[in-house]
Amino acid sequence: AWNPTTPASLPPCHVLYQFYVDDGKLSVQMYQRSADLFLGVPFNIASTALLTHLIAHECDLDVGMMHIVLGDAHVYASHVGAVSEQLGRIPRRLPTLSVVRPKDGLWYVDLEEIVLMNYVSDSAIKAEMVV
């Protein structure tokens, strides 16, 4: 997840993925050393789910469970209002994800070949990135 030769403000927060197969299903456990619960964690959940689906598709497996272990989980003081707004919303039904491409290799997937079905979003809640 990190190339130390590339300039970055911080090393990545997601540092370890462990995949395992049970009964034809690919599951993943991801360890995240630092977890910005408002801005970072939702992105990390989505990207870990997508990665798991892509690898499962490549290996001709179904998708199993995703477990995320958080190290330093936190909400920044500047995000408290945004978090309060988020917590006041009614959760929606989760969407489903499908990879609709024949197996040509994980590194050759185009955006159009990933379909997110039944996704309904609320309006965006803005928050400043804290570094």
Coordinates of C-alpha atoms in Angstrom, one line a residue:
A1 CA 0.0 0.0 0.0
W2 CA 3.0 2.3 0.4
N3 CA 5.9 3.1 -1.9
P4 CA 8.4 4.9 0.3
T5 CA 10.1 6.5 -2.7
T6 CA 6.9 8.4 -3.6
P7 CA 6.4 11.6 -1.6
A8 CA 3.3 11.4 0.7
S9 CA 2.1 13.3 3.8
L10 CA 1.7 10.1 5.8
P11 CA 2.3 6.4 5.3
P12 CA -1.0 4.6 4.5
C13 CA -3.3 3.8 7.3
H14 CA -4.3 0.4 5.9
V15 CA -1.2 -1.8 6.3
L16 CA -2.1 -5.5 6.1
Y17 CA -4.6 -7.6 4.2
Q18 CA -5.0 -11.3 5.0
F19 CA -7.1 -13.4 2.6
Y20 CA -8.4 -16.8 3.3
V21 CA -10.6 -19.3 1.5
D22 CA -13.3 -21.4 3.2
D23 CA -15.9 -23.5 1.5
G24 CA -15.3 -21.7 -1.9
K25 CA -15.6 -18.2 -0.4
L26 CA -12.8 -15.6 -0.2
S27 CA -12.8 -13.6 3.0
V28 CA -10.4 -10.9 4.1
Q29 CA -9.2 -9.3 7.3
M30 CA -7.6 -5.9 7.0
Y31 CA -5.6 -4.2 9.7
Q32 CA -5.6 -0.4 9.8
R33 CA -3.0 1.3 12.0
S34 CA -4.8 4.6 12.2
A35 CA -8.5 5.1 11.6
D36 CA -10.1 8.5 10.8
L37 CA -13.7 7.2 11.5
F38 CA -15.4 9.9 9.5
L39 CA -13.3 10.3 6.3
G40 CA -10.9 7.4 6.1
V41 CA -12.7 4.4 7.3
P42 CA -15.7 4.6 4.9
F43 CA -13.2 4.8 2.0
N44 CA -11.1 1.9 3.4
I45 CA -14.3 -0.3 3.8
A46 CA -15.3 0.4 0.2
S47 CA -11.8 -0.2 -1.2
T48 CA -11.2 -3.4 0.8
A49 CA -14.6 -4.7 -0.4
L50 CA -13.8 -3.9 -4.0
L51 CA -10.4 -5.5 -3.7
T52 CA -11.9 -8.7 -2.2
H53 CA -14.5 -8.9 -5.0
L54 CA -11.8 -8.4 -7.7
I55 CA -9.6 -11.1 -6.2
A56 CA -12.5 -13.5 -5.7
H57 CA -13.6 -13.0 -9.3
E58 CA -10.0 -13.6 -10.5
C59 CA -9.8 -16.9 -8.5
D60 CA -13.3 -18.0 -9.4
L61 CA -14.5 -17.8 -5.8
D62 CA -17.6 -16.4 -4.1
V63 CA -17.1 -13.5 -1.6
G64 CA -17.2 -14.3 2.1
M65 CA -16.7 -12.0 5.1
M66 CA -14.7 -8.8 5.6
H67 CA -13.2 -8.1 9.0
I68 CA -11.5 -4.8 9.7
V69 CA -9.3 -4.3 12.8
L70 CA -8.6 -0.7 13.7
G71 CA -5.6 0.5 15.7
D72 CA -5.9 4.1 16.7
A73 CA -9.6 4.8 15.9
H74 CA -10.5 8.5 16.3
V75 CA -12.8 11.4 15.4
Y76 CA -11.1 14.7 14.9
A77 CA -12.5 17.7 16.8
S78 CA -13.1 19.5 13.5
H79 CA -15.3 16.5 12.3
V80 CA -17.7 16.4 15.3
G81 CA -20.5 18.4 13.6
A82 CA -20.2 16.2 10.4
V83 CA -20.3 13.0 12.5
S84 CA -23.4 14.3 14.4
E85 CA -25.1 14.9 11.1
Q86 CA -24.1 11.5 9.8
L87 CA -25.4 9.8 13.0
G88 CA -28.8 11.5 12.5
R89 CA -29.4 9.9 9.2
I90 CA -31.4 6.7 8.7
P91 CA -29.2 3.9 7.2
R92 CA -30.2 2.7 3.8
R93 CA -30.1 -0.8 2.4
L94 CA -26.6 -1.8 1.4
P95 CA -25.9 -2.0 -2.4
T96 CA -24.4 -5.0 -4.1
L97 CA -21.3 -5.2 -6.3
S98 CA -20.8 -7.3 -9.4
V99 CA -17.7 -7.8 -11.6
V100 CA -19.1 -8.3 -15.1
R101 CA -16.0 -9.1 -17.0
P102 CA -14.6 -12.4 -18.2
K103 CA -11.5 -13.4 -16.3
D104 CA -8.8 -11.6 -18.2
G105 CA -6.6 -10.7 -15.2
L106 CA -7.1 -8.5 -12.2
W107 CA -4.9 -5.7 -13.5
Y108 CA -7.0 -5.3 -16.7
V109 CA -10.4 -4.4 -15.1
D110 CA -12.0 -1.3 -16.5
L111 CA -14.4 0.9 -14.4
E112 CA -17.3 0.0 -16.6
E113 CA -16.9 -3.7 -15.8
I114 CA -17.6 -3.1 -12.1
V115 CA -21.3 -2.6 -11.4
L116 CA -22.7 -1.2 -8.1
M117 CA -26.4 -2.1 -7.9
N118 CA -29.1 -0.5 -5.8
Y119 CA -26.8 2.3 -4.4
V120 CA -28.7 5.2 -3.0
S121 CA -26.8 8.0 -1.4
D122 CA -27.7 11.0 0.8
S123 CA -26.2 14.4 0.1
A124 CA -22.5 14.8 0.8
I125 CA -21.3 15.9 4.2
K126 CA -18.1 17.9 3.9
A127 CA -15.2 17.8 6.3
E128 CA -11.6 19.0 6.2
M129 CA -8.9 16.4 5.7
V130 CA -6.6 16.5 8.8
V131 CA -2.9 15.6 8.2

